[in-house]
Amino acid sequence: MKRSVNKIPPFAALFASFGSSNIQEQPKSIDSIEVETVSRETIFTAAPILDESEVVELTDSDGEDIVVAKEPATVRNVFDTTDDSSPLASQLASEHKRREKLSGRKLPKPDTTRYMTVSNQKGGVGKTTTTVNIAAALAIAGLNVLVIDIDPQGNASTALGIEHHADVDSIYDVLINDMPLSDVVAICPDIDNLTVAPATIHLAGAEIELVSLVAREQRLRRALEQYAQYRDANGMDRLDYVFIDCPPSLGLLTVNAFVAAREVLIPIQCEYYALEGLSQLLKNIEMIQKHLNSELTVSTILLTMYDGRTNLAAQVASEVREHFPNQVLQALIPRSVRISEAPSYQQTVITYDSSSTGALSYLEAAAEIAERGNN
């Protein structure tokens, strides 16, 4: 079920009606209306591009030129005549080609469910943003996707429009109280194929509570196995992807995510500190592989917050691609205002502004992940 899009973010909606009843729009007099004079050059700039053979110039009684197009006039694609010499024109032409490449592209279903944990010990690198947007892109393409939010902040739940206040049953109840995952999951209101297991503030204390529990590192994995059996028993479609959004630390919550997953997706911010944190993260993953989950592999690395205007971003991207040529996606996620705005409307950038550069980049990344997994 689709919900209506409120173009006023939650914090702005509180003040939207304040004082509106006391403000009346005054009618404008004719004298106050400004009339903009449109030049002949402006007409040519704003109007569709016509073949020269279809354009005729006439002169009126005052001696002014009038542009008239014969019927039918041939309209050409504006990108066919764009001058790529300017940076803006070059970017527009490039995005147009990228959209054409994605248009009508059908993403393959994986042979088995792909369990991916999105992790990086460094905070602020785009873990949650990457999780929700790639999950949304795959779900919109017709694949069945589950997002598990095990970050106590609950940002993934917010971005996907899922309630996650203290009274809501959440992934905390699954890990600590052995509640079935089927009793916790909720459907994303914007995307039918996207299911979410929300996080609540109770997860903040789960690290301590897990210490004394039996099989503390295996609890999320067992819950996912039981949920897969539940879907099969009830005639529901098999999940194609499971994404686990981790907190920026290597506690028992993140360990549960590593044990439950088969693949690790690492978002890396294109800055120097990201490279320092990556080496430590890989050591921790290697330790998990050795002692808890031998099936775990680092399958995907995604470069985020890329700013093409800086040499540093290009250098970091080059370094990461050199050391991990098979893991790094070709898609780059740029710094984008639309990506930052979307969570305030409780949406992903895919549903908030599908025409934005940020949405295009995440659609490309999702398509690349899907096609890589099918090879």
GROMACS .gro file of C-alpha atoms in nm:
model
  375
    1MET     CA    1   0.000   0.000   0.000
    2LYS     CA    2   0.147   0.333  -0.103
    3ARG     CA    3   0.127   0.624   0.133
    4SER     CA    4   0.088   0.984   0.028
    5VAL     CA    5   0.409   1.182   0.024
    6ASN     CA    6   0.411   1.471   0.268
    7LYS     CA    7   0.644   1.733   0.131
    8ILE     CA    8   0.682   1.888   0.478
    9PRO     CA    9   0.940   1.707   0.696
   10PRO     CA   10   0.825   1.604   1.047
   11PHE     CA   11   1.002   1.888   1.227
   12ALA     CA   12   0.865   2.147   0.984
   13ALA     CA   13   0.511   2.007   0.999
   14LEU     CA   14   0.489   2.117   1.363
   15PHE     CA   15   0.499   2.480   1.253
   16ALA     CA   16   0.321   2.447   0.918
   17SER     CA   17  -0.017   2.569   1.041
   18PHE     CA   18   0.110   2.824   1.294
   19GLY     CA   19  -0.042   3.161   1.221
   20SER     CA   20  -0.183   3.053   0.885
   21SER     CA   21  -0.537   3.152   0.981
   22ASN     CA   22  -0.428   3.512   1.041
   23ILE     CA   23  -0.254   3.550   0.707
   24GLN     CA   24  -0.458   3.634   0.401
   25GLU     CA   25  -0.316   3.666   0.055
   26GLN     CA   26  -0.389   4.012  -0.082
   27PRO     CA   27  -0.513   4.024  -0.442
   28LYS     CA   28  -0.268   4.186  -0.675
   29SER     CA   29  -0.371   4.485  -0.878
   30ILE     CA   30  -0.308   4.493  -1.247
   31ASP     CA   31  -0.050   4.766  -1.199
   32SER     CA   32   0.151   4.546  -0.960
   33ILE     CA   33   0.182   4.256  -1.202
   34GLU     CA   34   0.519   4.246  -1.370
   35VAL     CA   35   0.525   4.140  -1.732
   36GLU     CA   36   0.844   3.970  -1.843
   37THR     CA   37   0.958   4.042  -2.195
   38VAL     CA   38   1.074   3.730  -2.372
   39SER     CA   39   1.340   3.777  -2.633
   40ARG     CA   40   1.374   3.580  -2.954
   41GLU     CA   41   1.690   3.414  -2.813
   42THR     CA   42   1.498   3.302  -2.501
   43ILE     CA   43   1.236   3.136  -2.718
   44PHE     CA   44   1.501   2.935  -2.896
   45THR     CA   45   1.663   2.835  -2.564
   46ALA     CA   46   1.346   2.720  -2.387
   47ALA     CA   47   1.159   2.567  -2.677
   48PRO     CA   48   1.219   2.219  -2.823
   49ILE     CA   49   1.495   2.211  -3.083
   50LEU     CA   50   1.357   2.221  -3.439
   51ASP     CA   51   1.525   2.129  -3.762
   52GLU     CA   52   1.636   2.442  -3.949
   53SER     CA   53   1.443   2.332  -4.255
   54GLU     CA   54   1.123   2.356  -4.052
   55VAL     CA   55   1.180   2.714  -3.927
   56VAL     CA   56   1.058   3.018  -4.120
   57GLU     CA   57   1.116   3.382  -4.027
   58LEU     CA   58   0.837   3.631  -4.104
   59THR     CA   59   0.811   4.003  -4.038
   60ASP     CA   60   0.504   4.166  -3.888
   61SER     CA   61   0.365   4.513  -3.967
   62ASP     CA   62   0.594   4.675  -3.708
   63GLY     CA   63   0.904   4.526  -3.861
   64GLU     CA   64   0.962   4.276  -3.577
   65ASP     CA   65   1.080   3.923  -3.657
   66ILE     CA   66   0.841   3.636  -3.582
   67VAL     CA   67   0.956   3.274  -3.565
   68VAL     CA   68   0.711   3.026  -3.713
   69ALA     CA   69   0.756   2.647  -3.732
   70LYS     CA   70   0.592   2.449  -4.008
   71GLU     CA   71   0.381   2.146  -3.914
   72PRO     CA   72   0.491   1.887  -3.840
   73ALA     CA   73   0.818   2.011  -3.690
   74THR     CA   74   1.085   1.752  -3.615
   75VAL     CA   75   1.177   1.756  -3.245
   76ARG     CA   76   1.525   1.627  -3.164
   77ASN     CA   77   1.651   1.503  -2.828
   78VAL     CA   78   1.817   1.792  -2.645
   79PHE     CA   79   2.107   1.561  -2.546
   80ASP     CA   80   2.188   1.509  -2.914
   81THR     CA   81   2.285   1.876  -2.944
   82THR     CA   82   2.431   1.935  -2.597
   83ASP     CA   83   2.774   2.092  -2.590
   84ASP     CA   84   2.980   1.866  -2.362
   85SER     CA   85   3.253   2.129  -2.326
   86SER     CA   86   3.104   2.268  -2.001
   87PRO     CA   87   3.112   2.058  -1.679
   88LEU     CA   88   2.736   2.087  -1.621
   89ALA     CA   89   2.647   1.984  -1.974
   90SER     CA   90   2.890   1.694  -1.956
   91GLN     CA   91   2.735   1.576  -1.628
   92LEU     CA   92   2.381   1.597  -1.766
   93ALA     CA   93   2.477   1.401  -2.075
   94SER     CA   94   2.652   1.138  -1.862
   95GLU     CA   95   2.351   1.096  -1.629
   96HIS     CA   96   2.120   1.067  -1.929
   97LYS     CA   97   2.327   0.781  -2.069
   98ARG     CA   98   2.337   0.609  -1.728
   99ARG     CA   99   1.958   0.629  -1.695
  100GLU     CA  100   1.911   0.489  -2.044
  101LYS     CA  101   2.136   0.198  -1.952
  102LEU     CA  102   1.924   0.119  -1.643
  103SER     CA  103   1.592   0.168  -1.820
  104GLY     CA  104   1.405  -0.158  -1.860
  105ARG     CA  105   1.684  -0.354  -1.692
  106LYS     CA  106   1.556  -0.663  -1.511
  107LEU     CA  107   1.760  -0.772  -1.210
  108PRO     CA  108   1.824  -1.147  -1.176
  109LYS     CA  109   1.701  -1.341  -0.875
  110PRO     CA  110   1.977  -1.516  -0.678
  111ASP     CA  111   1.972  -1.895  -0.668
  112THR     CA  112   1.951  -1.886  -0.287
  113THR     CA  113   1.887  -1.615  -0.030
  114ARG     CA  114   2.182  -1.378   0.000
  115TYR     CA  115   2.253  -1.275   0.359
  116MET     CA  116   2.457  -0.953   0.367
  117THR     CA  117   2.572  -0.757   0.669
  118VAL     CA  118   2.652  -0.390   0.612
  119SER     CA  119   2.931  -0.300   0.849
  120ASN     CA  120   3.213  -0.059   0.919
  121GLN     CA  121   3.358   0.020   1.261
  122LYS     CA  122   3.394   0.384   1.162
  123GLY     CA  123   3.078   0.587   1.209
  124GLY     CA  124   2.932   0.826   0.956
  125VAL     CA  125   3.041   0.638   0.644
  126GLY     CA  126   2.691   0.571   0.511
  127LYS     CA  127   2.612   0.224   0.648
  128THR     CA  128   2.245   0.287   0.715
  129THR     CA  129   2.199   0.499   0.401
  130THR     CA  130   2.356   0.226   0.192
  131THR     CA  131   2.147  -0.047   0.358
  132VAL     CA  132   1.809   0.115   0.308
  133ASN     CA  133   1.870   0.249  -0.043
  134ILE     CA  134   2.014  -0.068  -0.192
  135ALA     CA  135   1.737  -0.269  -0.024
  136ALA     CA  136   1.477  -0.030  -0.167
  137ALA     CA  137   1.630  -0.044  -0.516
  138LEU     CA  138   1.626  -0.425  -0.518
  139ALA     CA  139   1.270  -0.442  -0.380
  140ILE     CA  140   1.139  -0.194  -0.638
  141ALA     CA  141   1.294  -0.419  -0.904
  142GLY     CA  142   1.063  -0.700  -0.785
  143LEU     CA  143   1.295  -0.889  -0.548
  144ASN     CA  144   1.191  -0.989  -0.194
  145VAL     CA  145   1.407  -0.807   0.059
  146LEU     CA  146   1.431  -0.811   0.439
  147VAL     CA  147   1.615  -0.539   0.633
  148ILE     CA  148   1.718  -0.615   0.990
  149ASP     CA  149   1.803  -0.309   1.197
  150ILE     CA  150   2.031  -0.402   1.487
  151ASP     CA  151   2.163  -0.051   1.547
  152PRO     CA  152   2.014   0.087   1.873
  153GLN     CA  153   1.974   0.425   1.703
  154GLY     CA  154   1.712   0.274   1.474
  155ASN     CA  155   1.797   0.497   1.178
  156ALA     CA  156   1.721   0.228   0.920
  157SER     CA  157   1.375   0.186   1.071
  158THR     CA  158   1.320   0.562   1.048
  159ALA     CA  159   1.430   0.583   0.684
  160LEU     CA  160   1.193   0.301   0.587
  161GLY     CA  161   0.894   0.453   0.769
  162ILE     CA  162   0.867   0.182   1.038
  163GLU     CA  163   0.759   0.264   1.394
  164HIS     CA  164   1.031   0.181   1.644
  165HIS     CA  165   0.937   0.340   1.974
  166ALA     CA  166   0.991   0.157   2.303
  167ASP     CA  167   0.649  -0.016   2.296
  168VAL     CA  168   0.705  -0.182   1.957
  169ASP     CA  169   0.817  -0.545   1.935
  170SER     CA  170   1.162  -0.535   1.777
  171ILE     CA  171   1.475  -0.730   1.699
  172TYR     CA  172   1.561  -0.694   2.068
  173ASP     CA  173   1.276  -0.931   2.155
  174VAL     CA  174   1.405  -1.176   1.894
  175LEU     CA  175   1.759  -1.179   2.031
  176ILE     CA  176   1.682  -1.166   2.404
  177ASN     CA  177   1.332  -1.310   2.448
  178ASP     CA  178   1.334  -1.567   2.165
  179MET     CA  179   1.034  -1.405   1.995
  180PRO     CA  180   0.981  -1.535   1.639
  181LEU     CA  181   1.102  -1.296   1.371
  182SER     CA  182   0.766  -1.332   1.198
  183ASP     CA  183   0.602  -1.151   1.493
  184VAL     CA  184   0.835  -0.855   1.461
  185VAL     CA  185   0.867  -0.777   1.090
  186ALA     CA  186   0.662  -0.502   0.925
  187ILE     CA  187   0.602  -0.408   0.562
  188CYS     CA  188   0.762  -0.085   0.441
  189PRO     CA  189   0.470   0.152   0.362
  190ASP     CA  190   0.636   0.276   0.041
  191ILE     CA  191   0.756  -0.055  -0.107
  192ASP     CA  192   0.549  -0.374  -0.096
  193ASN     CA  193   0.837  -0.621  -0.138
  194LEU     CA  194   1.043  -0.469   0.143
  195THR     CA  195   1.007  -0.612   0.497
  196VAL     CA  196   1.174  -0.462   0.803
  197ALA     CA  197   1.264  -0.590   1.151
  198PRO     CA  198   1.288  -0.263   1.347
  199ALA     CA  199   1.526  -0.166   1.625
  200THR     CA  200   1.430   0.007   1.949
  201ILE     CA  201   1.623   0.179   2.224
  202HIS     CA  202   1.616  -0.147   2.422
  203LEU     CA  203   1.899  -0.269   2.199
  204ALA     CA  204   2.133  -0.031   2.382
  205GLY     CA  205   2.135  -0.277   2.674
  206ALA     CA  206   2.132  -0.592   2.463
  207GLU     CA  207   2.511  -0.610   2.453
  208ILE     CA  208   2.519  -0.674   2.828
  209GLU     CA  209   2.216  -0.904   2.833
  210LEU     CA  210   2.357  -1.125   2.556
  211VAL     CA  211   2.669  -1.206   2.756
  212SER     CA  212   2.495  -1.456   2.984
  213LEU     CA  213   2.273  -1.619   2.719
  214VAL     CA  214   2.334  -1.959   2.561
  215ALA     CA  215   2.474  -1.950   2.207
  216ARG     CA  216   2.489  -1.573   2.226
  217GLU     CA  217   2.665  -1.533   1.890
  218GLN     CA  218   2.421  -1.763   1.704
  219ARG     CA  219   2.088  -1.613   1.806
  220LEU     CA  220   2.024  -1.398   1.500
  221ARG     CA  221   2.128  -1.675   1.263
  222ARG     CA  222   1.885  -1.921   1.423
  223ALA     CA  223   1.606  -1.664   1.413
  224LEU     CA  224   1.663  -1.614   1.039
  225GLU     CA  225   1.663  -1.987   0.973
  226GLN     CA  226   1.332  -2.024   1.160
  227TYR     CA  227   1.185  -1.730   0.967
  228ALA     CA  228   1.283  -1.889   0.635
  229GLN     CA  229   1.104  -2.208   0.744
  230TYR     CA  230   0.799  -2.005   0.850
  231ARG     CA  231   0.773  -1.837   0.508
  232ASP     CA  232   0.805  -2.170   0.332
  233ALA     CA  233   0.542  -2.336   0.553
  234ASN     CA  234   0.297  -2.052   0.491
  235GLY     CA  235   0.339  -2.047   0.113
  236MET     CA  236   0.523  -1.715   0.110
  237ASP     CA  237   0.787  -1.635  -0.151
  238ARG     CA  238   1.145  -1.702  -0.055
  239LEU     CA  239   1.352  -1.402   0.048
  240ASP     CA  240   1.605  -1.298  -0.215
  241TYR     CA  241   1.812  -1.064   0.003
  242VAL     CA  242   1.858  -1.006   0.375
  243PHE     CA  243   2.048  -0.690   0.475
  244ILE     CA  244   2.164  -0.641   0.835
  245ASP     CA  245   2.243  -0.285   0.940
  246CYS     CA  246   2.509  -0.291   1.213
  247PRO     CA  247   2.612  -0.039   1.479
  248PRO     CA  248   2.959   0.120   1.437
  249SER     CA  249   3.133  -0.115   1.681
  250LEU     CA  250   3.241  -0.477   1.717
  251GLY     CA  251   3.015  -0.582   2.004
  252LEU     CA  252   2.792  -0.885   2.033
  253LEU     CA  253   2.526  -0.729   1.808
  254THR     CA  254   2.774  -0.693   1.523
  255VAL     CA  255   2.913  -1.041   1.594
  256ASN     CA  256   2.559  -1.180   1.562
  257ALA     CA  257   2.530  -1.006   1.226
  258PHE     CA  258   2.860  -1.153   1.105
  259VAL     CA  259   2.762  -1.503   1.213
  260ALA     CA  260   2.418  -1.476   1.049
  261ALA     CA  261   2.549  -1.342   0.718
  262ARG     CA  262   2.738  -1.502   0.433
  263GLU     CA  263   2.863  -1.177   0.280
  264VAL     CA  264   2.992  -0.846   0.413
  265LEU     CA  265   2.916  -0.517   0.236
  266ILE     CA  266   3.157  -0.245   0.349
  267PRO     CA  267   3.072   0.120   0.274
  268ILE     CA  268   3.390   0.331   0.269
  269GLN     CA  269   3.385   0.707   0.287
  270CYS     CA  270   3.629   0.859   0.041
  271GLU     CA  271   3.853   1.014   0.308
  272TYR     CA  272   4.184   0.916   0.463
  273TYR     CA  273   4.051   0.795   0.801
  274ALA     CA  274   3.837   0.539   0.620
  275LEU     CA  275   4.149   0.355   0.504
  276GLU     CA  276   4.280   0.328   0.860
  277GLY     CA  277   3.953   0.179   0.986
  278LEU     CA  278   3.930  -0.067   0.698
  279SER     CA  279   4.242  -0.261   0.795
  280GLN     CA  280   4.114  -0.315   1.149
  281LEU     CA  281   3.771  -0.419   1.023
  282LEU     CA  282   3.926  -0.682   0.796
  283LYS     CA  283   4.124  -0.824   1.090
  284ASN     CA  284   3.803  -0.859   1.290
  285ILE     CA  285   3.625  -1.029   0.999
  286GLU     CA  286   3.916  -1.269   0.966
  287MET     CA  287   3.878  -1.356   1.335
  288ILE     CA  288   3.505  -1.425   1.285
  289GLN     CA  289   3.585  -1.645   0.985
  290LYS     CA  290   3.834  -1.846   1.187
  291HIS     CA  291   3.623  -1.906   1.499
  292LEU     CA  292   3.252  -1.854   1.426
  293ASN     CA  293   3.158  -1.843   1.057
  294SER     CA  294   3.389  -1.992   0.798
  295GLU     CA  295   3.139  -1.907   0.519
  296LEU     CA  296   3.173  -1.532   0.571
  297THR     CA  297   3.339  -1.337   0.287
  298VAL     CA  298   3.392  -0.971   0.205
  299SER     CA  299   3.205  -0.967  -0.123
  300THR     CA  300   3.132  -0.598  -0.178
  301ILE     CA  301   3.295  -0.263  -0.107
  302LEU     CA  302   3.106   0.055  -0.193
  303LEU     CA  303   3.270   0.398  -0.210
  304THR     CA  304   3.043   0.661  -0.055
  305MET     CA  305   3.036   1.040  -0.011
  306TYR     CA  306   3.255   1.080  -0.319
  307ASP     CA  307   3.341   1.440  -0.405
  308GLY     CA  308   3.488   1.454  -0.753
  309ARG     CA  309   3.614   1.810  -0.695
  310THR     CA  310   3.884   1.691  -0.453
  311ASN     CA  311   4.205   1.503  -0.529
  312LEU     CA  312   4.180   1.319  -0.197
  313ALA     CA  313   3.857   1.144  -0.293
  314ALA     CA  314   4.010   1.027  -0.621
  315GLN     CA  315   4.324   0.905  -0.441
  316VAL     CA  316   4.127   0.710  -0.180
  317ALA     CA  317   3.910   0.552  -0.449
  318SER     CA  318   4.221   0.457  -0.646
  319GLU     CA  319   4.391   0.303  -0.340
  320VAL     CA  320   4.086   0.094  -0.247
  321ARG     CA  321   4.037  -0.027  -0.606
  322GLU     CA  322   4.404  -0.123  -0.628
  323HIS     CA  323   4.395  -0.337  -0.312
  324PHE     CA  324   4.045  -0.483  -0.364
  325PRO     CA  325   3.992  -0.500  -0.742
  326ASN     CA  326   3.728  -0.775  -0.725
  327GLN     CA  327   3.525  -0.637  -0.434
  328VAL     CA  328   3.490  -0.265  -0.514
  329LEU     CA  329   3.179  -0.173  -0.712
  330GLN     CA  330   3.214   0.047  -1.018
  331ALA     CA  331   2.924   0.257  -0.890
  332LEU     CA  332   3.021   0.556  -0.676
  333ILE     CA  333   2.786   0.725  -0.428
  334PRO     CA  334   2.837   1.103  -0.445
  335ARG     CA  335   2.774   1.358  -0.177
  336SER     CA  336   2.411   1.452  -0.232
  337VAL     CA  337   2.165   1.686  -0.068
  338ARG     CA  338   1.875   1.460  -0.170
  339ILE     CA  339   2.032   1.161   0.006
  340SER     CA  340   2.062   1.368   0.325
  341GLU     CA  341   1.708   1.507   0.300
  342ALA     CA  342   1.525   1.177   0.242
  343PRO     CA  343   1.537   1.042   0.604
  344SER     CA  344   1.364   1.355   0.735
  345TYR     CA  345   1.062   1.248   0.526
  346GLN     CA  346   1.098   0.888   0.651
  347GLN     CA  347   1.190   0.772   0.303
  348THR     CA  348   1.482   0.643   0.104
  349VAL     CA  349   1.624   0.863  -0.170
  350ILE     CA  350   1.484   0.608  -0.419
  351THR     CA  351   1.126   0.693  -0.320
  352TYR     CA  352   1.191   1.055  -0.218
  353ASP     CA  353   1.346   1.173  -0.545
  354SER     CA  354   1.400   0.895  -0.796
  355SER     CA  355   1.537   1.141  -1.054
  356SER     CA  356   1.822   1.263  -0.833
  357THR     CA  357   2.187   1.176  -0.886
  358GLY     CA  358   2.198   0.998  -0.550
  359ALA     CA  359   1.906   0.773  -0.641
  360LEU     CA  360   2.065   0.694  -0.978
  361SER     CA  361   2.392   0.596  -0.809
  362TYR     CA  362   2.222   0.361  -0.562
  363LEU     CA  363   2.017   0.203  -0.842
  364GLU     CA  364   2.341   0.135  -1.027
  365ALA     CA  365   2.503  -0.012  -0.715
  366ALA     CA  366   2.203  -0.240  -0.652
  367ALA     CA  367   2.206  -0.361  -1.012
  368GLU     CA  368   2.577  -0.434  -0.989
  369ILE     CA  369   2.532  -0.631  -0.665
  370ALA     CA  370   2.250  -0.834  -0.817
  371GLU     CA  371   2.444  -0.916  -1.132
  372ARG     CA  372   2.764  -1.001  -0.946
  373GLY     CA  373   2.580  -1.249  -0.728
  374ASN     CA  374   2.440  -1.420  -1.034
  375ASN     CA  375   2.779  -1.482  -1.196
   0.00000   0.00000   0.00000
